[in-house]
Short mmCIF file of C-alpha atoms in Angstrom, two decimals:
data_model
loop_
_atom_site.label_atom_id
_atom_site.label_comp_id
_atom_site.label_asym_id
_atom_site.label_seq_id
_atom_site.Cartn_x
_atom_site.Cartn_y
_atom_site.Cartn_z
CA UNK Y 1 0.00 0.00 0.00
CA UNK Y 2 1.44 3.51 -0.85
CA UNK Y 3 1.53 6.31 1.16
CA UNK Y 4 0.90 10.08 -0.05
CA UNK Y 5 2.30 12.80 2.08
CA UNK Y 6 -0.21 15.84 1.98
CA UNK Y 7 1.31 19.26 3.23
CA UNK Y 8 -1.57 21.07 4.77
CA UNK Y 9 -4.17 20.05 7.53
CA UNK Y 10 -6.89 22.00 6.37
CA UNK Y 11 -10.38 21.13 4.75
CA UNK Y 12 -8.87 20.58 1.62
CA UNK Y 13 -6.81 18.53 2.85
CA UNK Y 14 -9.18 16.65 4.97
CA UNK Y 15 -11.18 15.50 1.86
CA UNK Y 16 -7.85 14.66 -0.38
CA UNK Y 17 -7.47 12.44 2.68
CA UNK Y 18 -10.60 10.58 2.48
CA UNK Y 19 -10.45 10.15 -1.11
CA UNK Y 20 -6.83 8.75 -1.15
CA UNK Y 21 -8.53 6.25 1.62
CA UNK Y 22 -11.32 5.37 -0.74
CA UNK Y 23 -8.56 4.53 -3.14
CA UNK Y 24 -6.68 1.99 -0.49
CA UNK Y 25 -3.71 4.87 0.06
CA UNK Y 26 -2.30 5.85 3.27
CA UNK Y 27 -2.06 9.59 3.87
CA UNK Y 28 0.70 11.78 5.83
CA UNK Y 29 -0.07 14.93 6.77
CA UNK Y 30 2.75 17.56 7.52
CA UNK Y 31 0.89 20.28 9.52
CA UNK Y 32 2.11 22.76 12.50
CA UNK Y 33 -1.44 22.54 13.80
CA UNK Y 34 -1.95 19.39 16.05
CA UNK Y 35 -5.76 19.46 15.96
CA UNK Y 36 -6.14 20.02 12.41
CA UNK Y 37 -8.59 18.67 10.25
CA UNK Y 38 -7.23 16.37 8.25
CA UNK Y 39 -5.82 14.97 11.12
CA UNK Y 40 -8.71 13.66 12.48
CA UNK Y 41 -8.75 11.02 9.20
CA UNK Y 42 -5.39 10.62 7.55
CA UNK Y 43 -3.05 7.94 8.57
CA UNK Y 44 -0.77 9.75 11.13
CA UNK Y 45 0.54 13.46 11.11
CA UNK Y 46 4.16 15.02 11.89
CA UNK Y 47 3.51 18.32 13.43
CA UNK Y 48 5.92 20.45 12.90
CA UNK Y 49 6.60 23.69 10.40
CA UNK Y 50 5.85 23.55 6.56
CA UNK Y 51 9.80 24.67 5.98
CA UNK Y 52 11.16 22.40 9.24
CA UNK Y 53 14.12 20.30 7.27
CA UNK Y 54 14.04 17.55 9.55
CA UNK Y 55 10.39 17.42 9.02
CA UNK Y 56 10.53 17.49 5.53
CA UNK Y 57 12.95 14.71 5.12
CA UNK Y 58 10.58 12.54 7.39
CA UNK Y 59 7.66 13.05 5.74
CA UNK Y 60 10.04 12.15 2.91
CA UNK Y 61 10.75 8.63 4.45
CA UNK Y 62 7.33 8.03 5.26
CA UNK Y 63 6.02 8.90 1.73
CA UNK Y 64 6.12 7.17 -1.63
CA UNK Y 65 4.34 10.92 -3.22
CA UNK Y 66 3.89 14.31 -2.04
CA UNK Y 67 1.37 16.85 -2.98
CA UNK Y 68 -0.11 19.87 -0.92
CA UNK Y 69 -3.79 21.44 -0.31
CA UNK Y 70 -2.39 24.95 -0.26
CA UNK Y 71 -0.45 27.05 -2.36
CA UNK Y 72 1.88 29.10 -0.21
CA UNK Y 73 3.78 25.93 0.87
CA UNK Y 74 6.97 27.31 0.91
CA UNK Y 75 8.50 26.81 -2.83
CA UNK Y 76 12.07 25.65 -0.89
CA UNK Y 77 10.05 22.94 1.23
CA UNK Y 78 8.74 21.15 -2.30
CA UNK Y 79 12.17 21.30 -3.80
CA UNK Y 80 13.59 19.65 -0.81
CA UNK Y 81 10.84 16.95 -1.03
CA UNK Y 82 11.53 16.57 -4.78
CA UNK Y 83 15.08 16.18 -4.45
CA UNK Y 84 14.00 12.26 -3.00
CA UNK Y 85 10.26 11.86 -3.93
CA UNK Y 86 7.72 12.86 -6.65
CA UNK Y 87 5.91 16.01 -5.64
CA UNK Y 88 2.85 16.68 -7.84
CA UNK Y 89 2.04 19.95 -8.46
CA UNK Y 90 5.46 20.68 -9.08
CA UNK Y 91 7.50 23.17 -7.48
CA UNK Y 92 7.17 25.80 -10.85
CA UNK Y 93 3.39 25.52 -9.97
CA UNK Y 94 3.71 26.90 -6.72
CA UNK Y 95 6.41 29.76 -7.56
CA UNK Y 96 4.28 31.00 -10.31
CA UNK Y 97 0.90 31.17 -8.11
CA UNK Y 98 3.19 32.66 -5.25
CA UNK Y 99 3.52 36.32 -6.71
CA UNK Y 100 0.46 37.96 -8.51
CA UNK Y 101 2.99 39.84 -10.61
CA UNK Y 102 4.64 36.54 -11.78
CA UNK Y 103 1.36 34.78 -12.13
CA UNK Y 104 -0.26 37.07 -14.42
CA UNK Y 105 2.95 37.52 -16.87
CA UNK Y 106 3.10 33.59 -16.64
CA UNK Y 107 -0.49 33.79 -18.02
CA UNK Y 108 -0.20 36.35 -20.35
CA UNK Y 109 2.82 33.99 -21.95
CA UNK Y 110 0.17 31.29 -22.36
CA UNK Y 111 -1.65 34.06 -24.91
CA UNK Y 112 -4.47 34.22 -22.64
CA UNK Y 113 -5.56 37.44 -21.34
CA UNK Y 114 -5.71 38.84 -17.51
CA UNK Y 115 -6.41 42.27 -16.37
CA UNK Y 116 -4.31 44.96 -16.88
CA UNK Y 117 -1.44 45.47 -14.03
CA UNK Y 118 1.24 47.50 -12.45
CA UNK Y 119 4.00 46.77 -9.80
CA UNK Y 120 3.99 49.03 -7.08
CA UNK Y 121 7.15 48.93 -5.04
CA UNK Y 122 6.31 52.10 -3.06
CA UNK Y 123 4.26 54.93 -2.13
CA UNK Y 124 4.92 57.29 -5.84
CA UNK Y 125 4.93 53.53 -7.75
CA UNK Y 126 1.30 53.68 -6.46
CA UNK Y 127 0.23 56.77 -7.50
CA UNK Y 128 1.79 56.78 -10.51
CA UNK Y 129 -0.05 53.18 -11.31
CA UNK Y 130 -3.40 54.91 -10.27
CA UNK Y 131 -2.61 57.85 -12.71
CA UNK Y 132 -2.34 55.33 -15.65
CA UNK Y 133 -5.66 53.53 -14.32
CA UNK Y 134 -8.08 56.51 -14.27
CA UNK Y 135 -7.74 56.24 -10.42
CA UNK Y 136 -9.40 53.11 -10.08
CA UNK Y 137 -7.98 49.38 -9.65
CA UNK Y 138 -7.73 46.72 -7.10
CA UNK Y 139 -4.33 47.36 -5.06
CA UNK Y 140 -3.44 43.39 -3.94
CA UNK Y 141 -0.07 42.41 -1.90
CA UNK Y 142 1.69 40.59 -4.24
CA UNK Y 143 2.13 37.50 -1.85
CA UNK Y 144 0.22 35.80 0.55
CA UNK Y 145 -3.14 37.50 0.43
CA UNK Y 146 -6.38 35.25 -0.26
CA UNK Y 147 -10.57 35.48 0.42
CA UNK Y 148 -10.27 39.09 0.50
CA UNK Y 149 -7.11 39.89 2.40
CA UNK Y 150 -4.67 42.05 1.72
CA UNK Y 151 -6.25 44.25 -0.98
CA UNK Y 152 -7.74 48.02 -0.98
CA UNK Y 153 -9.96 49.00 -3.55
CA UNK Y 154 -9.73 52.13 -5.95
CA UNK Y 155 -13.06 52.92 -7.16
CA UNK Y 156 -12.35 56.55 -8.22
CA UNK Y 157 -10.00 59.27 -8.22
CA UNK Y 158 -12.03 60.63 -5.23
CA UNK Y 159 -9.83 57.39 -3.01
CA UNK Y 160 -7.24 58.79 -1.74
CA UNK Y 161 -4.08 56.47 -2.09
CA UNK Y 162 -2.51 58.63 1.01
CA UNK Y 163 -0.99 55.94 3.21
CA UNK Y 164 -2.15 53.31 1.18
CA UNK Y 165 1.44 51.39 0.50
CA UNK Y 166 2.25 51.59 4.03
CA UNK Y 167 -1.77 50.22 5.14
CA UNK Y 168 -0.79 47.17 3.03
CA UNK Y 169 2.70 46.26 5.22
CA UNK Y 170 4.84 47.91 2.79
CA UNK Y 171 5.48 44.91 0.78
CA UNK Y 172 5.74 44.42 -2.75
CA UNK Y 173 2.19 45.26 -4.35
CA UNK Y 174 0.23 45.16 -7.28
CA UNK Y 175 -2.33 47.06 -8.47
CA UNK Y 176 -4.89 45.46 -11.45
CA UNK Y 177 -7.22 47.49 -13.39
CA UNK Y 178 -10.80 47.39 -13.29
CA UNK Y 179 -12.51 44.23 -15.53
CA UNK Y 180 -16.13 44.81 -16.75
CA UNK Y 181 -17.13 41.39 -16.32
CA UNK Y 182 -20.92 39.78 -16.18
CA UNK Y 183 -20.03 37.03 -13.76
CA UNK Y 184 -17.20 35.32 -11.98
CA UNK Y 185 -16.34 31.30 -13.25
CA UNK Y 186 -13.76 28.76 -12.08
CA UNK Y 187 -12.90 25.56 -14.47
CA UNK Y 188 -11.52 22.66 -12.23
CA UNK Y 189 -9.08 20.79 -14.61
CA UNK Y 190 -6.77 17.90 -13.75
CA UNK Y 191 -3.42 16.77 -15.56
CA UNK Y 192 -2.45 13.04 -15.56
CA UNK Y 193 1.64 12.50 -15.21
CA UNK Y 194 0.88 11.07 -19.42
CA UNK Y 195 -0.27 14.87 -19.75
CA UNK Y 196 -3.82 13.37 -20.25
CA UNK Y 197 -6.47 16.35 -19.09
CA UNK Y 198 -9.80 16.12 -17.98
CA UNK Y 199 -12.27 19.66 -17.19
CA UNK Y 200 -15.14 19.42 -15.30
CA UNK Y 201 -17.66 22.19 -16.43
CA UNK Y 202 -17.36 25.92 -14.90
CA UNK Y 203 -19.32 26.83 -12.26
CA UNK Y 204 -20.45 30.36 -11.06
CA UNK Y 205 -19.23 31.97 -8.53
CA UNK Y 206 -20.91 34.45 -6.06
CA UNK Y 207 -18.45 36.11 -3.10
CA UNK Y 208 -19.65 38.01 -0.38
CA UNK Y 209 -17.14 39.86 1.54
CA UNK Y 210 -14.42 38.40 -0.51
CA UNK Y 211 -14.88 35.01 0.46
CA UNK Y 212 -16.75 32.83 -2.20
CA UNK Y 213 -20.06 31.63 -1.14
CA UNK Y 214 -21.75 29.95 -3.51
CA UNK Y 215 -20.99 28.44 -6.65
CA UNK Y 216 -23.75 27.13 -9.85
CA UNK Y 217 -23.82 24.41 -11.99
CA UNK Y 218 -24.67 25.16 -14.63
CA UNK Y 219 -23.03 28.33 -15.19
CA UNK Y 220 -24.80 30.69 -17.70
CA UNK Y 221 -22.41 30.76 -20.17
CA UNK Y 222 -22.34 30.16 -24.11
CA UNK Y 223 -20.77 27.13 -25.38
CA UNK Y 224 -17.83 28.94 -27.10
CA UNK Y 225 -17.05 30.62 -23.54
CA UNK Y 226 -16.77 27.36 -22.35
CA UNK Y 227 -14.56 25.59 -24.49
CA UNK Y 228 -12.17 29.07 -24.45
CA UNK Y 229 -11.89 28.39 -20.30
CA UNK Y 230 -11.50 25.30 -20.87
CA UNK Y 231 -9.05 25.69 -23.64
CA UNK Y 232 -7.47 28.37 -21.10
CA UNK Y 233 -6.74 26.02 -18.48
CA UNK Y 234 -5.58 23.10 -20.33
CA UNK Y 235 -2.68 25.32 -21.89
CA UNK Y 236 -1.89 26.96 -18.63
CA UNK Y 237 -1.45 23.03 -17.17
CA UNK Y 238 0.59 21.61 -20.31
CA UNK Y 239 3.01 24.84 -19.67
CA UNK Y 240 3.80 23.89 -16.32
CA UNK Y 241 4.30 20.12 -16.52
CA UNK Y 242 1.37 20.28 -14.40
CA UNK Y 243 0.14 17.08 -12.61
CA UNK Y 244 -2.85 17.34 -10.07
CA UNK Y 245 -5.80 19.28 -10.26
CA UNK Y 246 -6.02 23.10 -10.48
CA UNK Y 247 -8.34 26.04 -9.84
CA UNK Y 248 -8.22 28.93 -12.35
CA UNK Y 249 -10.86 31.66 -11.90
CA UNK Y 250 -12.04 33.93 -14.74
CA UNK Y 251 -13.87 37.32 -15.35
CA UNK Y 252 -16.62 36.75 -18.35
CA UNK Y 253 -16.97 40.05 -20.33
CA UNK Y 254 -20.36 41.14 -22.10
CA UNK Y 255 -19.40 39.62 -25.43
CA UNK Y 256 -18.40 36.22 -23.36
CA UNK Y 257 -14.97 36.60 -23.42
CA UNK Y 258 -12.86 34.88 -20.23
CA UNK Y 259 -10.07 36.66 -18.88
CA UNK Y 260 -8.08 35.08 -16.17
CA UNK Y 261 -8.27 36.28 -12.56
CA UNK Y 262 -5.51 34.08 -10.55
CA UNK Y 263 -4.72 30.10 -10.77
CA UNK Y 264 -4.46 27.81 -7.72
CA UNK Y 265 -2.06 24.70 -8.00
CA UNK Y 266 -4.38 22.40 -5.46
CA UNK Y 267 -8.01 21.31 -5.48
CA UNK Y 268 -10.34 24.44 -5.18
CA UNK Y 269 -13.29 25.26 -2.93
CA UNK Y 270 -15.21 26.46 -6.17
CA UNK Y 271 -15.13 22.51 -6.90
CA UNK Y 272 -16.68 20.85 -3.83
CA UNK Y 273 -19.90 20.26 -6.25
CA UNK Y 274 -18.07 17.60 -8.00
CA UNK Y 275 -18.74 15.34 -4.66
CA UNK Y 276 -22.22 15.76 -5.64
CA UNK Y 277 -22.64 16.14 -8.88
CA UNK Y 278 -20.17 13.69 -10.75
CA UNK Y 279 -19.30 10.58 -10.33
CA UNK Y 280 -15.85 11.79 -9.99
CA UNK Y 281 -14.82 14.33 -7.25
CA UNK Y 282 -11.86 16.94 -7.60
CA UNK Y 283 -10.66 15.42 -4.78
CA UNK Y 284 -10.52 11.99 -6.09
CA UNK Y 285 -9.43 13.19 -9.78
CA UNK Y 286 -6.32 14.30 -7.58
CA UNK Y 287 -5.00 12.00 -6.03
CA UNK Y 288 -5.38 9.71 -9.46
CA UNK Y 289 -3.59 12.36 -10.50
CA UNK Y 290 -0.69 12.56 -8.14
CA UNK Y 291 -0.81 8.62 -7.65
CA UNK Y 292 -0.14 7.64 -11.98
CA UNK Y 293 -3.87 6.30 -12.24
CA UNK Y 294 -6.46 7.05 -15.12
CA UNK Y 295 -8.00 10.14 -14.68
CA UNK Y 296 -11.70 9.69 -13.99
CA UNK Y 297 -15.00 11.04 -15.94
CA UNK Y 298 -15.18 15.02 -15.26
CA UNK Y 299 -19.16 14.44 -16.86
CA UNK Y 300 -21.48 16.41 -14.60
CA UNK Y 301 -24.40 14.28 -14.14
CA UNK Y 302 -26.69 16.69 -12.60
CA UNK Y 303 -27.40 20.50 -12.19
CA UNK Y 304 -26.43 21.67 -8.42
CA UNK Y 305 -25.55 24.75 -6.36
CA UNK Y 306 -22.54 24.63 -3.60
CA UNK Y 307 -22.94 26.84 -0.86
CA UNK Y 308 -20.06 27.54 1.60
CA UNK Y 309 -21.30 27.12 5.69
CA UNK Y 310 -19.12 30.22 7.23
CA UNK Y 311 -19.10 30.96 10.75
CA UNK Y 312 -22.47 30.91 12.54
CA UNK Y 313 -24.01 29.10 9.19
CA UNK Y 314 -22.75 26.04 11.14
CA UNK Y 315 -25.59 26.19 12.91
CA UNK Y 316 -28.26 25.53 9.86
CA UNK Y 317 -26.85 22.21 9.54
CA UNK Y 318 -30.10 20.24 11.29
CA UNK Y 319 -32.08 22.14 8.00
CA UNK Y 320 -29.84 21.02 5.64
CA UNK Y 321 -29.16 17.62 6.46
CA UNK Y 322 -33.30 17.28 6.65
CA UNK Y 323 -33.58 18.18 2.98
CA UNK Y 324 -33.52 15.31 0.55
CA UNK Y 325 -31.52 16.82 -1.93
CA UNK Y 326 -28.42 18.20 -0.45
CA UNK Y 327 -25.13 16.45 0.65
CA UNK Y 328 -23.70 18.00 3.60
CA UNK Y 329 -19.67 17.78 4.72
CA UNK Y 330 -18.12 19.55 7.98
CA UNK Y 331 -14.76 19.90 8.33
CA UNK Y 332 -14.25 18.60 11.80
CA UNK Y 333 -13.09 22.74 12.78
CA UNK Y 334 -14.00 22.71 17.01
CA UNK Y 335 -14.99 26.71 16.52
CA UNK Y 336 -16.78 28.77 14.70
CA UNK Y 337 -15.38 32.57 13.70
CA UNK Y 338 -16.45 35.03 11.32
CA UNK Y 339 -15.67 34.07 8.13
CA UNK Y 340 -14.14 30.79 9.10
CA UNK Y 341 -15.62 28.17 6.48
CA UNK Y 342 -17.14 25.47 8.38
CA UNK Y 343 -18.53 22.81 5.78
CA UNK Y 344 -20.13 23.10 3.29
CA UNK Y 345 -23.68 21.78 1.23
CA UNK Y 346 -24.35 21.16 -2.19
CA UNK Y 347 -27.92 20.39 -3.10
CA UNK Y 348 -28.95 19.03 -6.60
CA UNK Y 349 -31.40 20.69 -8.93
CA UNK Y 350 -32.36 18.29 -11.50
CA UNK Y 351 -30.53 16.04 -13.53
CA UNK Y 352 -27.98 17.59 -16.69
CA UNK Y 353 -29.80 19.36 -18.96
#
């Protein structure tokens, strides 16, 4: 029986351990956090830092693969790992998802299109940006920010960027310019080590408060917007050697058109309806992935919505888990914060149309 090692204890990494389970692997999680939950149902845990050599090099000796349920695993921790082990997504993946600057000129080499962007190493690097934008844009760090974090938003000249490089930890930023987009999509898309890819349809995405909260199958898109995010993410995976599943989100403009918003080398929340609604689930496509197995069926076999249970929503379980159509999962977190995502619920809405 092989073992995968999974950096990460989170939900994400709670369900890649269930599904490597359901596929007769052992799991290894490397996590600082001793309660975490993946913990509570892979096959034993180190605790210990993300970056901790001697860590690494056990997880190593414990593990026949490697992969990760987060992308800000520290690039120098996979290269370690991949020095003795396969580690699926590879190390590229994660430096190029690392750094919104890098990430979008990786994209724009792929030919596909992203928002427009500016670095902004300091205070005059932001004003001058916001001159070039009209004074509008989305001012990101250029690291480490996710569900909202990290950003300040431009909406006219009247904002005042006064203080605004400094608010945001002076760190390298970005700032991206304004998309006129319709809707918000993600295409889940896995790469077999053969290069062999599989999509599962895009789903739409509502956020509230930057977090996503709920995401519909199907999305309402035309059929040539489709195949061009599909098309989209298949080239971004074949140009990093990619193996594993990946998130890429995407702006849709009037006309249809899908411009990238940001990748994510792991399995992504946007794609927790697959559990539901294919035979196949993200999280299982994965670890086929990572593990040199077929790649499943990405067919959607029914219509659904996915609805994220944040904080206090923890508490609506009893209502969902009386409904006959929905398929509830908790993540096994012992507290409930404001926007902490708890579980989540994806109910089905009739079969594929």
């Amino acid at each position: 029986m092989k073992t995968i090692g999974i950096i990460g204890g989170g939900q994400l990494g709670r369900m890649l351990a269930i599904a490597a389970a359901r596929l007769n692997f052992r799991t290894v999680i490397l996590e600082p956090q001793a309660d975490c939950p993946a913990a509570q149902v892979a096959n034993a845990q180190i605790t210990a830092a993300y970056d901790d050599p001697a860590a690494l090099d056990r997880l190593a000796a414990q593990c026949d693969i490697v992969t990760y349920e987060f992308e800000n695993v520290p690039v120098s921790a996979a290269e370690r790992l991949a020095a003795t082990r396969p580690v699926y997504p590879p190390a590229r993946a994660l430096a190029v998802a690392q750094d919104r600057v890098t990430e979008k000129r990786f994209i724009n080499d792929c030919g596909i299109a992203t928002a427009d962007f500016r670095e902004v190493d300091d205070q005059a690097g932001l004003e001058a940006a916001l001159i070039a934008f009209g004074g509008q844009g989305v001012l990101k760090t250029r690291r480490l920010g996710y569900d909202g974090k990290g950003q300040k938003v431009f909406r006219s000249a009247a904002d005042s960027p006064e203080g605004a490089f400094a608010a945001l930890g002076v760190v390298p930023l970005i700032l991206e310019s304004f998309v006129p987009f319709e809707r918000e999509i993600s295409i889940i898309a896995a790469r077999a080590i053969d290069g062999a890819i599989v999509a599962y349809d895009p789903a739409e995405n509502e956020h509230r408060n930057g977090i996503l909260y709920r995401s519909t199958l199907p999305a309402t898109l035309g059929p040539d917007t489709v195949e061009k995010a599909k098309a989209a993410a298949a080239a971004i995976l074949s140009a990093l050697d990619y193996v594993g599943v990946i998130g890429v989100e995407f702006f849709v403009l009037a006309d249809g058109t899908p411009i990238v918003n940001e990748i994510a080398p792991r399995v992504h929340n946007s794609g927790h309806w697959t559990e539901a609604a294919c035979v196949v689930s993200q999280f299982e496509q994965h670890i086929r992935a990572v593990a040199g197995l077929p790649l499943g069926n990405g067919a959607r076999h029914s219509d659904c919505v996915m609805q994220n249970l944040i904080g206090d929503e923890i508490d609506d379980v009893p209502a969902w888990l009386a409904r006959p159509d929905a398929l509830v999962h908790l993540y096994g977190k012992a507290e409930a914060r404001p926007g902490r995502k708890m579980g989540h619920v994806t109910w089905l809405t009739g079969s594929k149309s």
